[in-house]
Amino acid sequence: MTIKKNIILAIETSCDETAASVYQDGVGIRSNVLFSQIDLHKNYGGVVPEIASRSHLEKIIPITRQALEAAEVSLDDVDVCAVTNGPGLPGSLLVGVCFTKAVVACLGKPIIGVNHLEAHVFSSCINQQVPFPHLCLSVSGGHTALYIVNAIGNYTVIGQTLDDAAGEALDKVAKLLQLPYPGGPIIEKLASAVNFQDFFSYPRSKLTTPDFSFSGLKTAVLYDLVKRGAYELTTQRLLPTATTAFKAQVASSLLVCLGDIFKDKLTLVYKNYPHIKAVTFVGGVACNQYLRNELNAWCTQRELLFIAPERKLCSDNAAMIAFVANYRAQQNLFDDLNLDLKIL
Ligand code: KG4
Ligand code: ZN
């Protein structure tokens, strides 16, 4: 019996977005909808796992319905169901995985578990032709990594963060500055008001391997705030001297520092992979226009293509999950109802 594998329904619930997408082989994305939980978490300065899982439970059915409606297909038309099964928050992943298993158990359709990080890596290939081999810099709130990508589905990690992710550093500094979660967009806005200048020269990571480390940067910003009389360590309070103008200088210095770290890392890695044809920049932090411009300039100097997905495909979404599931399905690489979480 041949398995139909034309229409994929994908579900993503690894963190704080409940997302669903319908993808058609040979056609592309037919729908891509999500509910963002940002408003539920913003008073806490980060994602609260318990709140995240409960919200996924509430939204998973309506969001899936919306994705089917927007794609003008019914559940019966779906050939394969896919779901992110890691890495991510266990309670959040479980909602998506249990829901998808229930759907395929009822409909008797195949299931595919997708690695969230692989989905980010190939998000650049969804709507555009990306040459191989290329380097992929994937940066979000949960991870920061560099990959050498040889073909669709064929990739190797060549460097990753040893502690915090770069997005996490942005979110934590934003929290120190009493700015709302997530920190990235507001940090970009403040930094653009002072033209992305480097005011405070925060330390660039000294790592000479392709790995990253951002926890020291966050601490360096904290001690620099204290030194400038803007933060009181004993009470853990931001002081009134931290005006909006001052926060903009911190935000701008931080972004310039991150841009320098990324470019230095690419320079280091490029020596070992001189045959690459492009650099892709993916993940939520790749929404940042300043960082895109900096990496683009780095590539132009070396006559390399620079490719970043459109913003709604950079931050978490289910279209990237569907894209991976589609190339797996075309190779008949299915999972079954024993599908489990892969947290790490
Ligand atoms: O990929 P994503 O949506 O979720 C994770 O898998 O973590 O990434 C979220 C991260 C957050 O740290 C957020 O602050 C950051 O992406 N981010 C940005 C921007 N928009 C979102 N960072 C810098 N500039 C932005 N415009
Ligand atoms: Zn992500």
Short mmCIF file of C-alpha atoms and ligand atoms in Angstrom, two decimals:
data_model
loop_
_atom_site.label_atom_id
_atom_site.label_comp_id
_atom_site.label_asym_id
_atom_site.label_seq_id
_atom_site.Cartn_x
_atom_site.Cartn_y
_atom_site.Cartn_z
CA MET A 1 0.00 0.00 0.00
CA THR A 2 1.40 3.42 -0.88
CA ILE A 3 1.16 6.00 1.85
CA LYS A 4 -0.25 9.36 0.78
CA LYS A 5 2.13 12.10 1.90
CA ASN A 6 1.08 15.18 0.05
CA ILE A 7 -0.47 17.27 2.80
CA ILE A 8 1.27 17.73 6.15
CA LEU A 9 -0.31 19.17 9.29
CA ALA A 10 2.38 20.29 11.77
CA ILE A 11 2.07 21.30 15.41
CA GLU A 12 4.64 23.26 17.44
CA THR A 13 4.36 23.80 21.21
CA SER A 14 7.97 23.67 22.41
CA CYS A 15 7.96 26.97 24.30
CA ASP A 16 5.52 29.88 24.41
CA GLU A 17 3.87 29.74 20.98
CA THR A 18 1.02 27.41 20.10
CA ALA A 19 1.45 26.99 16.36
CA ALA A 20 -0.04 24.94 13.54
CA SER A 21 0.69 24.86 9.82
CA VAL A 22 -0.47 23.03 6.74
CA TYR A 23 2.20 22.38 4.09
CA GLN A 24 1.74 20.81 0.69
CA ASP A 25 4.57 18.97 -1.05
CA GLY A 26 5.58 20.79 -4.21
CA VAL A 27 3.36 23.77 -3.34
CA GLY A 28 4.67 25.09 -0.02
CA ILE A 29 3.06 26.65 3.04
CA ARG A 30 -0.74 26.68 2.81
CA SER A 31 -1.27 28.10 6.28
CA ASN A 32 0.88 29.14 9.21
CA VAL A 33 -0.95 30.32 12.34
CA LEU A 34 0.08 30.82 15.92
CA PHE A 35 -0.96 32.10 19.28
CA SER A 36 1.84 33.89 21.12
CA GLN A 37 1.78 33.70 24.92
CA ILE A 38 3.96 36.79 25.36
CA ASP A 39 1.22 38.72 27.17
CA LEU A 40 0.80 35.86 29.66
CA HIS A 41 4.49 35.82 30.60
CA LYS A 42 5.55 39.42 30.28
CA ASN A 43 4.94 40.35 33.93
CA TYR A 44 7.29 37.57 35.00
CA GLY A 45 10.25 38.62 32.81
CA GLY A 46 10.40 35.18 31.16
CA VAL A 47 8.40 32.08 30.27
CA VAL A 48 6.65 30.39 33.24
CA PRO A 49 6.50 26.68 32.27
CA GLU A 50 3.25 25.90 34.12
CA ILE A 51 1.43 28.85 32.51
CA ALA A 52 2.86 27.88 29.12
CA SER A 53 1.55 24.29 29.25
CA ARG A 54 -1.91 25.35 30.37
CA SER A 55 -2.14 27.92 27.62
CA HIS A 56 -1.08 25.33 24.99
CA LEU A 57 -3.84 23.06 26.25
CA GLU A 58 -6.38 25.85 25.85
CA LYS A 59 -5.23 26.94 22.38
CA ILE A 60 -4.15 23.76 20.62
CA ILE A 61 -7.56 22.83 19.23
CA PRO A 62 -8.63 26.32 18.05
CA ILE A 63 -5.22 27.02 16.52
CA THR A 64 -5.22 23.70 14.65
CA ARG A 65 -8.75 24.43 13.40
CA GLN A 66 -7.62 27.86 12.20
CA ALA A 67 -4.65 26.34 10.34
CA LEU A 68 -6.93 23.82 8.58
CA GLU A 69 -9.49 26.50 7.71
CA ALA A 70 -6.87 28.93 6.40
CA ALA A 71 -5.44 26.15 4.21
CA GLU A 72 -8.97 25.19 3.09
CA VAL A 73 -8.47 21.54 4.01
CA SER A 74 -10.25 19.24 6.42
CA LEU A 75 -8.61 16.82 8.82
CA ASP A 76 -9.53 14.04 6.38
CA ASP A 77 -7.44 15.72 3.66
CA VAL A 78 -4.33 15.63 5.86
CA ASP A 79 -1.96 12.80 4.91
CA VAL A 80 0.71 13.10 7.62
CA CYS A 81 0.77 14.76 11.07
CA ALA A 82 4.00 16.18 12.44
CA VAL A 83 4.91 17.55 15.83
CA THR A 84 7.91 19.06 17.58
CA ASN A 85 9.10 16.47 20.09
CA GLY A 86 12.10 18.37 21.42
CA PRO A 87 14.07 20.16 22.60
CA GLY A 88 11.90 22.50 24.64
CA LEU A 89 9.90 22.78 27.85
CA PRO A 90 8.71 19.23 28.69
CA GLY A 91 5.23 20.29 29.81
CA SER A 92 4.74 22.36 26.66
CA LEU A 93 6.08 19.68 24.30
CA LEU A 94 3.82 17.09 25.92
CA VAL A 95 0.69 19.01 24.97
CA GLY A 96 1.64 19.03 21.28
CA VAL A 97 2.86 15.44 21.24
CA CYS A 98 -0.19 14.01 23.07
CA PHE A 99 -2.56 16.03 20.91
CA THR A 100 -0.91 14.91 17.67
CA LYS A 101 -0.79 11.28 18.79
CA ALA A 102 -4.50 11.42 19.59
CA VAL A 103 -5.26 12.86 16.14
CA VAL A 104 -3.24 10.21 14.27
CA ALA A 105 -4.59 7.42 16.49
CA CYS A 106 -8.13 8.44 15.53
CA LEU A 107 -7.44 9.05 11.85
CA GLY A 108 -5.00 6.20 11.29
CA LYS A 109 -2.43 8.49 9.66
CA PRO A 110 1.37 8.49 9.98
CA ILE A 111 3.16 10.69 12.51
CA ILE A 112 6.58 12.37 12.33
CA GLY A 113 8.44 13.84 15.32
CA VAL A 114 10.55 16.86 14.37
CA ASN A 115 13.58 18.29 16.14
CA HIS A 116 12.94 21.98 16.78
CA LEU A 117 16.56 22.96 16.12
CA GLU A 118 16.66 21.13 12.77
CA ALA A 119 13.50 23.01 11.84
CA HIS A 120 15.19 26.37 12.57
CA VAL A 121 18.23 25.32 10.50
CA PHE A 122 16.08 24.63 7.41
CA SER A 123 13.67 27.55 7.92
CA SER A 124 15.88 29.50 5.48
CA CYS A 125 15.08 26.96 2.73
CA ILE A 126 11.27 27.18 2.96
CA ASN A 127 10.68 30.01 0.51
CA GLN A 128 14.05 30.44 -1.13
CA GLN A 129 16.84 28.57 -2.87
CA VAL A 130 19.81 28.28 -0.52
CA PRO A 131 23.01 26.80 -1.96
CA PHE A 132 24.87 23.98 -0.20
CA PRO A 133 27.12 23.68 1.64
CA HIS A 134 26.40 26.68 3.82
CA LEU A 135 26.96 27.81 7.38
CA CYS A 136 23.90 28.36 9.52
CA LEU A 137 23.97 30.62 12.56
CA SER A 138 20.90 29.80 14.65
CA VAL A 139 20.17 32.19 17.51
CA SER A 140 17.13 32.26 19.74
CA GLY A 141 16.09 32.50 23.38
CA GLY A 142 16.81 28.81 23.95
CA HIS A 143 19.86 28.10 21.81
CA THR A 144 22.77 29.56 19.90
CA ALA A 145 24.62 27.29 17.49
CA LEU A 146 26.59 27.12 14.27
CA TYR A 147 26.01 24.34 11.74
CA ILE A 148 27.60 23.22 8.52
CA VAL A 149 24.68 22.31 6.27
CA ASN A 150 25.50 19.95 3.39
CA ALA A 151 22.05 19.26 1.95
CA ILE A 152 18.40 19.23 3.00
CA GLY A 153 18.29 17.19 6.23
CA ASN A 154 22.08 16.78 6.30
CA TYR A 155 23.79 19.02 8.85
CA THR A 156 26.38 18.94 11.66
CA VAL A 157 26.72 21.13 14.73
CA ILE A 158 30.14 22.79 14.70
CA GLY A 159 29.69 25.11 17.67
CA GLN A 160 27.14 25.86 20.33
CA THR A 161 26.66 27.85 23.48
CA LEU A 162 28.28 26.46 26.59
CA ASP A 163 25.84 28.32 28.86
CA ASP A 164 23.15 30.93 28.02
CA ALA A 165 21.72 31.52 24.56
CA ALA A 166 22.27 34.95 22.99
CA GLY A 167 18.52 35.67 23.07
CA GLU A 168 18.52 34.78 26.73
CA ALA A 169 21.25 37.39 27.31
CA LEU A 170 19.06 39.98 25.56
CA ASP A 171 16.05 38.95 27.64
CA LYS A 172 18.00 38.98 30.92
CA VAL A 173 19.57 42.39 30.29
CA ALA A 174 16.12 43.71 29.34
CA LYS A 175 14.85 42.40 32.66
CA LEU A 176 17.69 44.17 34.52
CA LEU A 177 16.66 47.37 32.74
CA GLN A 178 13.00 46.79 33.68
CA LEU A 179 12.05 46.42 30.03
CA PRO A 180 9.27 43.99 29.00
CA TYR A 181 9.79 40.38 27.93
CA PRO A 182 10.94 39.39 25.34
CA GLY A 183 13.88 41.78 25.43
CA GLY A 184 15.07 41.50 21.81
CA PRO A 185 12.52 43.74 20.05
CA ILE A 186 12.63 46.57 22.63
CA ILE A 187 16.44 46.42 22.78
CA GLU A 188 16.52 46.80 19.00
CA LYS A 189 14.12 49.75 19.14
CA LEU A 190 16.11 51.56 21.84
CA ALA A 191 19.43 50.85 20.12
CA SER A 192 18.19 52.21 16.79
CA ALA A 193 17.39 55.54 18.49
CA VAL A 194 21.13 55.95 19.19
CA ASN A 195 22.24 54.54 15.82
CA PHE A 196 23.72 51.30 17.09
CA GLN A 197 26.80 52.90 18.62
CA ASP A 198 29.11 51.15 21.04
CA PHE A 199 29.06 53.29 24.21
CA PHE A 200 30.29 50.89 26.88
CA SER A 201 32.52 48.32 25.10
CA TYR A 202 31.23 45.24 26.87
CA PRO A 203 33.73 42.35 26.81
CA ARG A 204 33.75 40.15 23.70
CA SER A 205 33.94 36.46 24.51
CA LYS A 206 37.53 35.18 24.55
CA LEU A 207 36.61 31.66 23.39
CA THR A 208 38.88 30.58 20.56
CA THR A 209 36.74 27.54 19.65
CA PRO A 210 33.57 27.67 17.50
CA ASP A 211 31.49 27.55 20.72
CA PHE A 212 29.72 30.50 22.31
CA SER A 213 29.33 31.76 25.87
CA PHE A 214 26.96 34.53 26.89
CA SER A 215 26.51 34.19 30.66
CA GLY A 216 29.65 36.30 31.28
CA LEU A 217 28.30 39.07 29.05
CA LYS A 218 25.10 39.32 31.06
CA THR A 219 27.14 39.55 34.30
CA ALA A 220 29.49 42.11 32.74
CA VAL A 221 26.51 44.31 31.84
CA LEU A 222 25.21 43.99 35.41
CA TYR A 223 28.54 45.08 36.96
CA ASP A 224 28.90 47.88 34.44
CA LEU A 225 25.44 49.17 35.46
CA VAL A 226 26.56 49.07 39.09
CA LYS A 227 29.81 50.90 38.24
CA ARG A 228 27.84 53.65 36.47
CA GLY A 229 25.54 54.09 39.49
CA ALA A 230 22.51 52.76 37.62
CA TYR A 231 21.90 49.56 39.59
CA GLU A 232 22.03 48.69 43.29
CA LEU A 233 23.26 45.15 43.92
CA THR A 234 22.10 44.85 47.54
CA THR A 235 18.47 45.62 46.74
CA GLN A 236 18.68 44.33 43.14
CA ARG A 237 17.07 47.55 41.98
CA LEU A 238 17.50 49.69 38.91
CA LEU A 239 18.12 53.28 40.04
CA PRO A 240 16.44 56.42 38.64
CA THR A 241 19.74 57.38 36.97
CA ALA A 242 18.90 54.65 34.44
CA THR A 243 16.91 56.98 32.18
CA THR A 244 15.50 55.90 28.83
CA ALA A 245 18.47 57.58 27.12
CA PHE A 246 20.86 55.56 29.29
CA LYS A 247 18.96 52.31 28.64
CA ALA A 248 19.27 53.02 24.91
CA GLN A 249 23.05 53.25 25.30
CA VAL A 250 23.13 49.91 27.15
CA ALA A 251 20.88 48.29 24.53
CA SER A 252 22.96 49.64 21.67
CA SER A 253 26.29 48.58 23.23
CA LEU A 254 24.89 45.11 23.85
CA LEU A 255 23.72 44.64 20.26
CA VAL A 256 27.02 45.88 18.84
CA CYS A 257 28.82 43.45 21.16
CA LEU A 258 26.64 40.54 19.99
CA GLY A 259 27.18 41.48 16.34
CA ASP A 260 30.95 41.51 16.90
CA ILE A 261 30.83 38.11 18.63
CA PHE A 262 28.88 36.60 15.72
CA LYS A 263 31.17 38.08 13.08
CA ASP A 264 34.31 36.97 14.97
CA LYS A 265 32.90 33.47 15.24
CA LEU A 266 32.08 33.34 11.53
CA THR A 267 35.60 34.55 10.72
CA LEU A 268 37.05 31.79 12.88
CA VAL A 269 34.88 29.05 11.42
CA TYR A 270 35.15 30.22 7.80
CA LYS A 271 38.86 29.33 7.86
CA ASN A 272 37.91 25.67 8.29
CA TYR A 273 35.04 25.77 5.77
CA PRO A 274 36.28 27.99 2.91
CA HIS A 275 34.12 26.03 0.44
CA ILE A 276 30.79 27.30 1.85
CA LYS A 277 28.55 29.23 -0.54
CA ALA A 278 26.31 31.09 1.88
CA VAL A 279 25.61 31.98 5.48
CA THR A 280 22.09 31.70 6.85
CA PHE A 281 20.86 33.48 9.98
CA VAL A 282 17.83 31.88 11.67
CA GLY A 283 15.95 31.82 15.02
CA GLY A 284 14.10 34.59 16.87
CA VAL A 285 17.18 36.82 17.22
CA ALA A 286 17.51 36.79 13.41
CA CYS A 287 14.48 39.15 13.39
CA ASN A 288 17.01 41.85 14.34
CA GLN A 289 17.71 44.14 11.39
CA TYR A 290 20.97 45.51 12.81
CA LEU A 291 22.41 41.99 13.18
CA ARG A 292 21.14 41.04 9.70
CA ASN A 293 22.91 44.08 8.24
CA GLU A 294 26.16 43.32 10.05
CA LEU A 295 26.21 39.67 8.95
CA ASN A 296 25.19 40.63 5.44
CA ALA A 297 28.15 43.05 5.25
CA TRP A 298 30.47 40.32 6.56
CA CYS A 299 29.26 38.00 3.77
CA THR A 300 29.47 40.65 1.05
CA GLN A 301 33.13 41.28 1.89
CA ARG A 302 33.77 37.59 1.21
CA GLU A 303 31.46 37.27 -1.80
CA LEU A 304 29.19 34.90 0.08
CA LEU A 305 25.41 34.91 -0.08
CA PHE A 306 23.64 35.98 3.09
CA ILE A 307 20.17 34.54 3.64
CA ALA A 308 17.76 35.09 6.52
CA PRO A 309 14.14 33.88 6.47
CA GLU A 310 11.27 36.35 6.58
CA ARG A 311 10.67 37.35 10.20
CA LYS A 312 7.62 35.18 10.84
CA LEU A 313 9.74 32.15 9.93
CA CYS A 314 12.61 33.23 12.23
CA SER A 315 10.74 33.09 15.52
CA ASP A 316 9.02 29.86 16.54
CA ASN A 317 6.42 28.67 14.05
CA ALA A 318 4.92 25.42 12.76
CA ALA A 319 5.69 25.99 9.05
CA MET A 320 9.33 25.11 9.71
CA ILE A 321 8.20 21.92 11.47
CA ALA A 322 6.01 21.05 8.48
CA PHE A 323 8.90 21.70 6.07
CA VAL A 324 11.15 19.17 7.85
CA ALA A 325 8.29 16.68 8.17
CA ASN A 326 7.64 17.00 4.43
CA TYR A 327 11.17 16.05 3.37
CA ARG A 328 11.11 13.19 5.89
CA ALA A 329 7.75 11.98 4.61
CA GLN A 330 8.98 12.04 1.00
CA GLN A 331 11.75 9.63 2.13
CA ASN A 332 9.19 7.50 4.02
CA LEU A 333 10.88 8.28 7.34
CA PHE A 334 7.90 8.02 9.66
CA ASP A 335 7.62 7.54 13.41
CA ASP A 336 4.86 5.68 15.21
CA LEU A 337 2.70 6.04 18.32
CA ASN A 338 5.73 5.24 20.51
CA LEU A 339 7.02 8.72 19.66
CA ASP A 340 8.55 10.16 22.83
CA LEU A 341 9.95 13.54 23.87
CA LYS A 342 13.60 14.23 23.12
CA ILE A 343 14.34 16.98 25.57
CA LEU A 344 18.09 17.44 24.95
O1 KG4 B 1 13.14 31.45 18.15
P1 KG4 B 1 12.36 32.15 19.23
O2 KG4 B 1 11.05 32.78 18.86
O3 KG4 B 1 12.08 31.19 20.44
C1 KG4 B 1 13.02 30.33 20.96
O4 KG4 B 1 13.16 29.18 20.41
O5 KG4 B 1 13.70 30.77 21.93
O6 KG4 B 1 13.37 33.28 19.84
C2 KG4 B 1 12.99 34.11 20.88
C3 KG4 B 1 14.16 35.07 21.15
C4 KG4 B 1 13.99 35.91 22.41
O7 KG4 B 1 15.17 35.82 23.18
C5 KG4 B 1 13.77 37.31 21.86
O8 KG4 B 1 14.22 38.32 22.74
C6 KG4 B 1 14.57 37.27 20.58
O9 KG4 B 1 14.32 35.97 20.06
N1 KG4 B 1 14.14 38.29 19.62
C7 KG4 B 1 14.95 39.28 19.18
C8 KG4 B 1 14.16 40.09 18.34
N2 KG4 B 1 12.90 39.55 18.28
C9 KG4 B 1 12.91 38.44 19.07
N3 KG4 B 1 16.23 39.53 19.46
C10 KG4 B 1 16.77 40.62 18.87
N4 KG4 B 1 16.09 41.46 18.08
C11 KG4 B 1 14.80 41.23 17.76
N5 KG4 B 1 14.12 42.08 16.97
ZN ZN B 2 12.96 28.15 18.51
#
